Amino acid sequence: MSDAAQPTAADVRAAAEAVKAALDRHLAAVENRTGEDDQAVSEAFNALAAAAEVYDERLYNRYDEVTPFEIPEPDDSLPPYAGPEEPHALSVLIRRDYAVVEPERLVAQAQRIADADDDVVTAAGAAAVVAGSVHAALGVLFGEYEPDEIASRHKEFGLEEGDSTLWVSAVEDLPEPGEWLSSPFEQADPQQVVCRFDVSAVFDEDDLDADVDDLEEQEA
């Protein structure tokens, strides 16, 4: 949370009350559960996790204090791990999404790269390499920079980040060179994923604040 949007004491108090309400609802849902996968319990759990995280954020930003507990976020996106306990080889699968929000900037940056790099200059000159084409500019950009550098400089290239995910997957043995290049993600087995890291706007604090606001409105 930025300095320009520091929570007030009332904001912290409201978040604390939302946690109390979410705790009561979670307990009520558990007491009245109808089975192991009761939807009401799952929804109450998610609401409690959202409320607790917002309270923790507001408490820290207002008073520089933290809570002594942490409610883990549910992760039902992968099946249980079924790979080896001590993998001898790994595959790292990465996906990052971008929106081209400033095509002129993207083309200009790619043209600058083409003008400075003799390897991408054709017989018709560097101008022909990009020629105002976003398609060509993307080829120049990703051919010049590693994905991690593009991720750290995406605004400079006229891009806006979307969702991203990274899977670390266990494999029995490294495949033969070139074996999977024609279809790199086809054989990904979710049960072999050792760990994963996701980044998405759905995890933003604004969404958590909205969950707490909903709880506060229901209590009013």
PDB file of C-alpha atoms in Angstrom:
ATOM      1  CA  MET A   1       0.000   0.000   0.000  1.00  0.00           C
ATOM      2  CA  SER A   2       1.450   3.383  -1.010  1.00  0.00           C
ATOM      3  CA  ASP A   3       2.121   6.261   1.379  1.00  0.00           C
ATOM      4  CA  ALA A   4      -0.688   8.172  -0.322  1.00  0.00           C
ATOM      5  CA  ALA A   5      -3.240   5.564   0.707  1.00  0.00           C
ATOM      6  CA  GLN A   6      -2.339   4.735   4.288  1.00  0.00           C
ATOM      7  CA  PRO A   7      -5.202   3.069   6.173  1.00  0.00           C
ATOM      8  CA  THR A   8      -6.840   4.976   8.984  1.00  0.00           C
ATOM      9  CA  ALA A   9      -7.415   3.598  12.458  1.00  0.00           C
ATOM     10  CA  ALA A  10     -11.052   3.137  11.459  1.00  0.00           C
ATOM     11  CA  ASP A  11      -9.950   1.090   8.418  1.00  0.00           C
ATOM     12  CA  VAL A  12      -7.942  -1.223  10.667  1.00  0.00           C
ATOM     13  CA  ARG A  13     -10.829  -1.568  13.086  1.00  0.00           C
ATOM     14  CA  ALA A  14     -13.237  -2.344  10.241  1.00  0.00           C
ATOM     15  CA  ALA A  15     -10.881  -5.031   8.940  1.00  0.00           C
ATOM     16  CA  ALA A  16     -10.664  -6.558  12.433  1.00  0.00           C
ATOM     17  CA  GLU A  17     -14.447  -6.665  12.692  1.00  0.00           C
ATOM     18  CA  ALA A  18     -14.589  -8.325   9.264  1.00  0.00           C
ATOM     19  CA  VAL A  19     -12.201 -11.028  10.496  1.00  0.00           C
ATOM     20  CA  LYS A  20     -14.419 -11.645  13.534  1.00  0.00           C
ATOM     21  CA  ALA A  21     -17.490 -11.963  11.319  1.00  0.00           C
ATOM     22  CA  ALA A  22     -15.648 -14.279   8.922  1.00  0.00           C
ATOM     23  CA  LEU A  23     -14.522 -16.467  11.846  1.00  0.00           C
ATOM     24  CA  ASP A  24     -18.116 -16.815  13.047  1.00  0.00           C
ATOM     25  CA  ARG A  25     -19.313 -17.752   9.567  1.00  0.00           C
ATOM     26  CA  HIS A  26     -16.518 -20.250   9.082  1.00  0.00           C
ATOM     27  CA  LEU A  27     -17.283 -21.949  12.406  1.00  0.00           C
ATOM     28  CA  ALA A  28     -21.007 -22.040  11.590  1.00  0.00           C
ATOM     29  CA  ALA A  29     -20.263 -23.577   8.191  1.00  0.00           C
ATOM     30  CA  VAL A  30     -18.006 -26.221   9.756  1.00  0.00           C
ATOM     31  CA  GLU A  31     -20.608 -27.056  12.414  1.00  0.00           C
ATOM     32  CA  ASN A  32     -23.253 -27.546   9.728  1.00  0.00           C
ATOM     33  CA  ARG A  33     -21.121 -29.220   7.075  1.00  0.00           C
ATOM     34  CA  THR A  34     -22.837 -31.899   4.994  1.00  0.00           C
ATOM     35  CA  GLY A  35     -19.748 -33.748   3.800  1.00  0.00           C
ATOM     36  CA  GLU A  36     -16.010 -33.654   3.233  1.00  0.00           C
ATOM     37  CA  ASP A  37     -16.265 -31.297   0.242  1.00  0.00           C
ATOM     38  CA  ASP A  38     -18.959 -28.984   1.585  1.00  0.00           C
ATOM     39  CA  GLN A  39     -19.118 -25.893  -0.640  1.00  0.00           C
ATOM     40  CA  ALA A  40     -20.236 -23.631   2.206  1.00  0.00           C
ATOM     41  CA  VAL A  41     -17.145 -24.546   4.234  1.00  0.00           C
ATOM     42  CA  SER A  42     -14.881 -23.866   1.266  1.00  0.00           C
ATOM     43  CA  GLU A  43     -16.473 -20.466   0.624  1.00  0.00           C
ATOM     44  CA  ALA A  44     -16.272 -19.550   4.308  1.00  0.00           C
ATOM     45  CA  PHE A  45     -12.611 -20.587   4.384  1.00  0.00           C
ATOM     46  CA  ASN A  46     -11.792 -18.378   1.384  1.00  0.00           C
ATOM     47  CA  ALA A  47     -13.656 -15.428   2.915  1.00  0.00           C
ATOM     48  CA  LEU A  48     -11.776 -15.866   6.192  1.00  0.00           C
ATOM     49  CA  ALA A  49      -8.432 -16.032   4.386  1.00  0.00           C
ATOM     50  CA  ALA A  50      -9.235 -12.842   2.446  1.00  0.00           C
ATOM     51  CA  ALA A  51     -10.392 -10.998   5.560  1.00  0.00           C
ATOM     52  CA  ALA A  52      -7.337 -12.062   7.570  1.00  0.00           C
ATOM     53  CA  GLU A  53      -4.929 -10.964   4.858  1.00  0.00           C
ATOM     54  CA  VAL A  54      -6.510  -7.532   4.519  1.00  0.00           C
ATOM     55  CA  TYR A  55      -6.453  -7.068   8.294  1.00  0.00           C
ATOM     56  CA  ASP A  56      -2.789  -8.062   8.412  1.00  0.00           C
ATOM     57  CA  GLU A  57      -1.947  -5.594   5.622  1.00  0.00           C
ATOM     58  CA  ARG A  58      -3.836  -2.715   7.207  1.00  0.00           C
ATOM     59  CA  LEU A  59      -2.415  -3.459  10.663  1.00  0.00           C
ATOM     60  CA  TYR A  60       1.131  -3.450   9.308  1.00  0.00           C
ATOM     61  CA  ASN A  61       0.728  -0.302   7.221  1.00  0.00           C
ATOM     62  CA  ARG A  62      -0.931   1.618  10.049  1.00  0.00           C
ATOM     63  CA  TYR A  63       0.922   0.360  13.125  1.00  0.00           C
ATOM     64  CA  ASP A  64       3.913  -1.587  11.784  1.00  0.00           C
ATOM     65  CA  GLU A  65       2.586  -4.719  13.518  1.00  0.00           C
ATOM     66  CA  VAL A  66       1.661  -8.174  12.217  1.00  0.00           C
ATOM     67  CA  THR A  67      -0.676 -10.955  13.295  1.00  0.00           C
ATOM     68  CA  PRO A  68       0.675 -14.203  14.802  1.00  0.00           C
ATOM     69  CA  PHE A  69      -1.260 -16.401  12.409  1.00  0.00           C
ATOM     70  CA  GLU A  70      -1.425 -17.101   8.709  1.00  0.00           C
ATOM     71  CA  ILE A  71      -4.283 -18.771   6.852  1.00  0.00           C
ATOM     72  CA  PRO A  72      -2.957 -20.562   3.753  1.00  0.00           C
ATOM     73  CA  GLU A  73      -4.672 -19.995   0.444  1.00  0.00           C
ATOM     74  CA  PRO A  74      -6.409 -23.040  -1.028  1.00  0.00           C
ATOM     75  CA  ASP A  75      -4.660 -24.615  -3.984  1.00  0.00           C
ATOM     76  CA  ASP A  76      -6.885 -27.043  -5.829  1.00  0.00           C
ATOM     77  CA  SER A  77      -5.346 -26.338  -9.225  1.00  0.00           C
ATOM     78  CA  LEU A  78      -2.972 -29.315  -9.168  1.00  0.00           C
ATOM     79  CA  PRO A  79      -3.474 -32.960  -8.229  1.00  0.00           C
ATOM     80  CA  PRO A  80      -1.385 -34.477  -5.419  1.00  0.00           C
ATOM     81  CA  TYR A  81       2.293 -34.859  -6.253  1.00  0.00           C
ATOM     82  CA  ALA A  82       3.095 -38.377  -7.478  1.00  0.00           C
ATOM     83  CA  GLY A  83       6.689 -37.927  -8.608  1.00  0.00           C
ATOM     84  CA  PRO A  84       9.939 -39.138  -7.084  1.00  0.00           C
ATOM     85  CA  GLU A  85      10.864 -37.912  -3.605  1.00  0.00           C
ATOM     86  CA  GLU A  86      14.348 -36.944  -4.786  1.00  0.00           C
ATOM     87  CA  PRO A  87      14.149 -35.946  -8.463  1.00  0.00           C
ATOM     88  CA  HIS A  88      17.303 -36.431 -10.504  1.00  0.00           C
ATOM     89  CA  ALA A  89      16.174 -34.123 -13.310  1.00  0.00           C
ATOM     90  CA  LEU A  90      13.835 -31.135 -13.670  1.00  0.00           C
ATOM     91  CA  SER A  91      11.842 -29.330 -16.318  1.00  0.00           C
ATOM     92  CA  VAL A  92      10.975 -25.674 -15.681  1.00  0.00           C
ATOM     93  CA  LEU A  93       7.826 -24.613 -17.515  1.00  0.00           C
ATOM     94  CA  ILE A  94       7.145 -20.883 -17.735  1.00  0.00           C
ATOM     95  CA  ARG A  95       4.269 -18.919 -19.220  1.00  0.00           C
ATOM     96  CA  ARG A  96       4.001 -15.123 -19.125  1.00  0.00           C
ATOM     97  CA  ASP A  97       1.219 -13.132 -20.785  1.00  0.00           C
ATOM     98  CA  TYR A  98       1.606  -9.574 -22.064  1.00  0.00           C
ATOM     99  CA  ALA A  99      -0.688  -7.063 -23.715  1.00  0.00           C
ATOM    100  CA  VAL A 100       0.793  -4.779 -26.365  1.00  0.00           C
ATOM    101  CA  VAL A 101      -0.448  -1.439 -25.000  1.00  0.00           C
ATOM    102  CA  GLU A 102       1.984   0.880 -26.798  1.00  0.00           C
ATOM    103  CA  PRO A 103       2.721  -0.598 -30.240  1.00  0.00           C
ATOM    104  CA  GLU A 104       4.574   2.533 -31.336  1.00  0.00           C
ATOM    105  CA  ARG A 105       6.980   2.218 -28.409  1.00  0.00           C
ATOM    106  CA  LEU A 106       7.448  -1.502 -29.131  1.00  0.00           C
ATOM    107  CA  VAL A 107       8.235  -0.862 -32.787  1.00  0.00           C
ATOM    108  CA  ALA A 108      10.595   2.004 -31.933  1.00  0.00           C
ATOM    109  CA  GLN A 109      12.538  -0.111 -29.447  1.00  0.00           C
ATOM    110  CA  ALA A 110      12.799  -2.989 -31.903  1.00  0.00           C
ATOM    111  CA  GLN A 111      13.956  -0.612 -34.626  1.00  0.00           C
ATOM    112  CA  ARG A 112      16.661   0.725 -32.326  1.00  0.00           C
ATOM    113  CA  ILE A 113      17.880  -2.837 -31.738  1.00  0.00           C
ATOM    114  CA  ALA A 114      17.852  -3.575 -35.467  1.00  0.00           C
ATOM    115  CA  ASP A 115      19.738  -0.387 -36.291  1.00  0.00           C
ATOM    116  CA  ALA A 116      22.486  -1.261 -33.795  1.00  0.00           C
ATOM    117  CA  ASP A 117      22.821  -4.977 -34.619  1.00  0.00           C
ATOM    118  CA  ASP A 118      24.488  -5.982 -37.862  1.00  0.00           C
ATOM    119  CA  ASP A 119      23.160  -9.532 -37.468  1.00  0.00           C
ATOM    120  CA  VAL A 120      19.554  -8.472 -38.102  1.00  0.00           C
ATOM    121  CA  VAL A 121      20.229  -6.107 -40.999  1.00  0.00           C
ATOM    122  CA  THR A 122      19.064  -7.379 -44.380  1.00  0.00           C
ATOM    123  CA  ALA A 123      20.278  -6.317 -47.788  1.00  0.00           C
ATOM    124  CA  ALA A 124      17.506  -3.716 -47.829  1.00  0.00           C
ATOM    125  CA  GLY A 125      18.742  -2.206 -44.585  1.00  0.00           C
ATOM    126  CA  ALA A 126      17.620  -2.238 -40.948  1.00  0.00           C
ATOM    127  CA  ALA A 127      14.384  -0.383 -41.693  1.00  0.00           C
ATOM    128  CA  ALA A 128      13.106  -3.396 -43.612  1.00  0.00           C
ATOM    129  CA  VAL A 129      13.530  -5.659 -40.594  1.00  0.00           C
ATOM    130  CA  VAL A 130      10.849  -3.964 -38.493  1.00  0.00           C
ATOM    131  CA  ALA A 131       9.010  -1.785 -41.018  1.00  0.00           C
ATOM    132  CA  GLY A 132       6.381  -0.690 -38.521  1.00  0.00           C
ATOM    133  CA  SER A 133       5.192  -4.257 -37.908  1.00  0.00           C
ATOM    134  CA  VAL A 134       4.369  -5.336 -34.348  1.00  0.00           C
ATOM    135  CA  HIS A 135       4.816  -8.960 -35.439  1.00  0.00           C
ATOM    136  CA  ALA A 136       8.351  -8.260 -36.666  1.00  0.00           C
ATOM    137  CA  ALA A 137       9.116  -6.059 -33.661  1.00  0.00           C
ATOM    138  CA  LEU A 138       8.250  -8.878 -31.275  1.00  0.00           C
ATOM    139  CA  GLY A 139      10.582 -11.207 -33.126  1.00  0.00           C
ATOM    140  CA  VAL A 140      13.436  -8.714 -32.836  1.00  0.00           C
ATOM    141  CA  LEU A 141      12.719  -7.978 -29.150  1.00  0.00           C
ATOM    142  CA  PHE A 142      12.533 -11.587 -27.979  1.00  0.00           C
ATOM    143  CA  GLY A 143      15.474 -12.523 -30.152  1.00  0.00           C
ATOM    144  CA  GLU A 144      17.629  -9.895 -28.472  1.00  0.00           C
ATOM    145  CA  TYR A 145      16.641 -10.202 -24.807  1.00  0.00           C
ATOM    146  CA  GLU A 146      16.148 -13.083 -22.401  1.00  0.00           C
ATOM    147  CA  PRO A 147      12.555 -13.522 -21.111  1.00  0.00           C
ATOM    148  CA  ASP A 148      13.581 -12.484 -17.588  1.00  0.00           C
ATOM    149  CA  GLU A 149      14.978  -9.181 -18.857  1.00  0.00           C
ATOM    150  CA  ILE A 150      11.815  -8.501 -20.846  1.00  0.00           C
ATOM    151  CA  ALA A 151       9.771  -9.248 -17.725  1.00  0.00           C
ATOM    152  CA  SER A 152      11.744  -6.686 -15.726  1.00  0.00           C
ATOM    153  CA  ARG A 153      11.638  -4.051 -18.507  1.00  0.00           C
ATOM    154  CA  HIS A 154       8.234  -4.739 -20.059  1.00  0.00           C
ATOM    155  CA  LYS A 155       6.956  -1.150 -19.675  1.00  0.00           C
ATOM    156  CA  GLU A 156      10.003   0.109 -21.539  1.00  0.00           C
ATOM    157  CA  PHE A 157       8.920  -2.050 -24.478  1.00  0.00           C
ATOM    158  CA  GLY A 158       5.287  -0.941 -24.492  1.00  0.00           C
ATOM    159  CA  LEU A 159       3.998  -4.130 -22.862  1.00  0.00           C
ATOM    160  CA  GLU A 160       1.659  -4.691 -19.930  1.00  0.00           C
ATOM    161  CA  GLU A 161       1.929  -7.789 -17.753  1.00  0.00           C
ATOM    162  CA  GLY A 162      -0.889 -10.299 -17.555  1.00  0.00           C
ATOM    163  CA  ASP A 163      -0.887 -13.558 -15.641  1.00  0.00           C
ATOM    164  CA  SER A 164       2.268 -15.629 -15.303  1.00  0.00           C
ATOM    165  CA  THR A 165       3.057 -19.067 -13.942  1.00  0.00           C
ATOM    166  CA  LEU A 166       6.177 -21.133 -13.368  1.00  0.00           C
ATOM    167  CA  TRP A 167       6.092 -24.904 -12.827  1.00  0.00           C
ATOM    168  CA  VAL A 168       9.062 -26.903 -11.584  1.00  0.00           C
ATOM    169  CA  SER A 169       8.384 -30.446 -12.723  1.00  0.00           C
ATOM    170  CA  ALA A 170      10.289 -33.626 -11.852  1.00  0.00           C
ATOM    171  CA  VAL A 171      11.347 -35.948 -14.672  1.00  0.00           C
ATOM    172  CA  GLU A 172      12.978 -39.352 -14.513  1.00  0.00           C
ATOM    173  CA  ASP A 173      15.760 -38.537 -16.964  1.00  0.00           C
ATOM    174  CA  LEU A 174      16.649 -35.659 -19.211  1.00  0.00           C
ATOM    175  CA  PRO A 175      15.227 -36.212 -22.710  1.00  0.00           C
ATOM    176  CA  GLU A 176      17.465 -36.490 -25.722  1.00  0.00           C
ATOM    177  CA  PRO A 177      18.595 -33.156 -27.227  1.00  0.00           C
ATOM    178  CA  GLY A 178      15.873 -31.718 -29.453  1.00  0.00           C
ATOM    179  CA  GLU A 179      13.363 -34.388 -28.469  1.00  0.00           C
ATOM    180  CA  TRP A 180      10.570 -32.098 -27.242  1.00  0.00           C
ATOM    181  CA  LEU A 181      11.282 -28.884 -29.146  1.00  0.00           C
ATOM    182  CA  SER A 182       8.412 -29.365 -31.601  1.00  0.00           C
ATOM    183  CA  SER A 183       5.830 -29.504 -28.773  1.00  0.00           C
ATOM    184  CA  PRO A 184       7.504 -28.259 -25.557  1.00  0.00           C
ATOM    185  CA  PHE A 185       4.445 -28.250 -23.273  1.00  0.00           C
ATOM    186  CA  GLU A 186       2.527 -31.239 -24.555  1.00  0.00           C
ATOM    187  CA  GLN A 187       3.918 -33.766 -22.083  1.00  0.00           C
ATOM    188  CA  ALA A 188       3.636 -31.664 -18.900  1.00  0.00           C
ATOM    189  CA  ASP A 189       2.283 -33.902 -16.132  1.00  0.00           C
ATOM    190  CA  PRO A 190       0.612 -31.966 -13.266  1.00  0.00           C
ATOM    191  CA  GLN A 191       1.303 -34.861 -10.890  1.00  0.00           C
ATOM    192  CA  GLN A 192       5.043 -34.380 -11.419  1.00  0.00           C
ATOM    193  CA  VAL A 193       5.020 -30.696 -10.420  1.00  0.00           C
ATOM    194  CA  VAL A 194       7.284 -30.170  -7.398  1.00  0.00           C
ATOM    195  CA  CYS A 195       6.257 -26.540  -6.890  1.00  0.00           C
ATOM    196  CA  ARG A 196       4.621 -23.702  -8.795  1.00  0.00           C
ATOM    197  CA  PHE A 197       4.517 -19.924  -8.575  1.00  0.00           C
ATOM    198  CA  ASP A 198       1.619 -17.891  -9.943  1.00  0.00           C
ATOM    199  CA  VAL A 199       1.217 -14.150 -10.466  1.00  0.00           C
ATOM    200  CA  SER A 200      -2.201 -12.744 -11.332  1.00  0.00           C
ATOM    201  CA  ALA A 201      -4.319  -9.657 -10.817  1.00  0.00           C
ATOM    202  CA  VAL A 202      -6.828 -11.877  -9.017  1.00  0.00           C
ATOM    203  CA  PHE A 203      -4.412 -11.921  -6.082  1.00  0.00           C
ATOM    204  CA  ASP A 204      -4.235  -8.122  -5.830  1.00  0.00           C
ATOM    205  CA  GLU A 205      -5.000  -6.413  -2.547  1.00  0.00           C
ATOM    206  CA  ASP A 206      -7.853  -4.541  -4.196  1.00  0.00           C
ATOM    207  CA  ASP A 207      -9.692  -7.819  -4.668  1.00  0.00           C
ATOM    208  CA  LEU A 208      -9.065  -8.749  -1.033  1.00  0.00           C
ATOM    209  CA  ASP A 209     -10.321  -5.339   0.067  1.00  0.00           C
ATOM    210  CA  ALA A 210     -13.468  -5.943  -1.976  1.00  0.00           C
ATOM    211  CA  ASP A 211     -14.045  -9.220  -0.151  1.00  0.00           C
ATOM    212  CA  VAL A 212     -13.753  -7.462   3.191  1.00  0.00           C
ATOM    213  CA  ASP A 213     -16.071  -4.670   2.030  1.00  0.00           C
ATOM    214  CA  ASP A 214     -18.646  -7.304   1.111  1.00  0.00           C
ATOM    215  CA  LEU A 215     -18.367  -8.792   4.601  1.00  0.00           C
ATOM    216  CA  GLU A 216     -18.748  -5.363   6.183  1.00  0.00           C
ATOM    217  CA  GLU A 217     -21.836  -4.628   4.073  1.00  0.00           C
ATOM    218  CA  GLN A 218     -23.415  -7.942   5.050  1.00  0.00           C
ATOM    219  CA  GLU A 219     -22.797  -7.143   8.734  1.00  0.00           C
ATOM    220  CA  ALA A 220     -24.340  -3.657   8.437  1.00  0.00           C
TER     221      ALA A 220
END
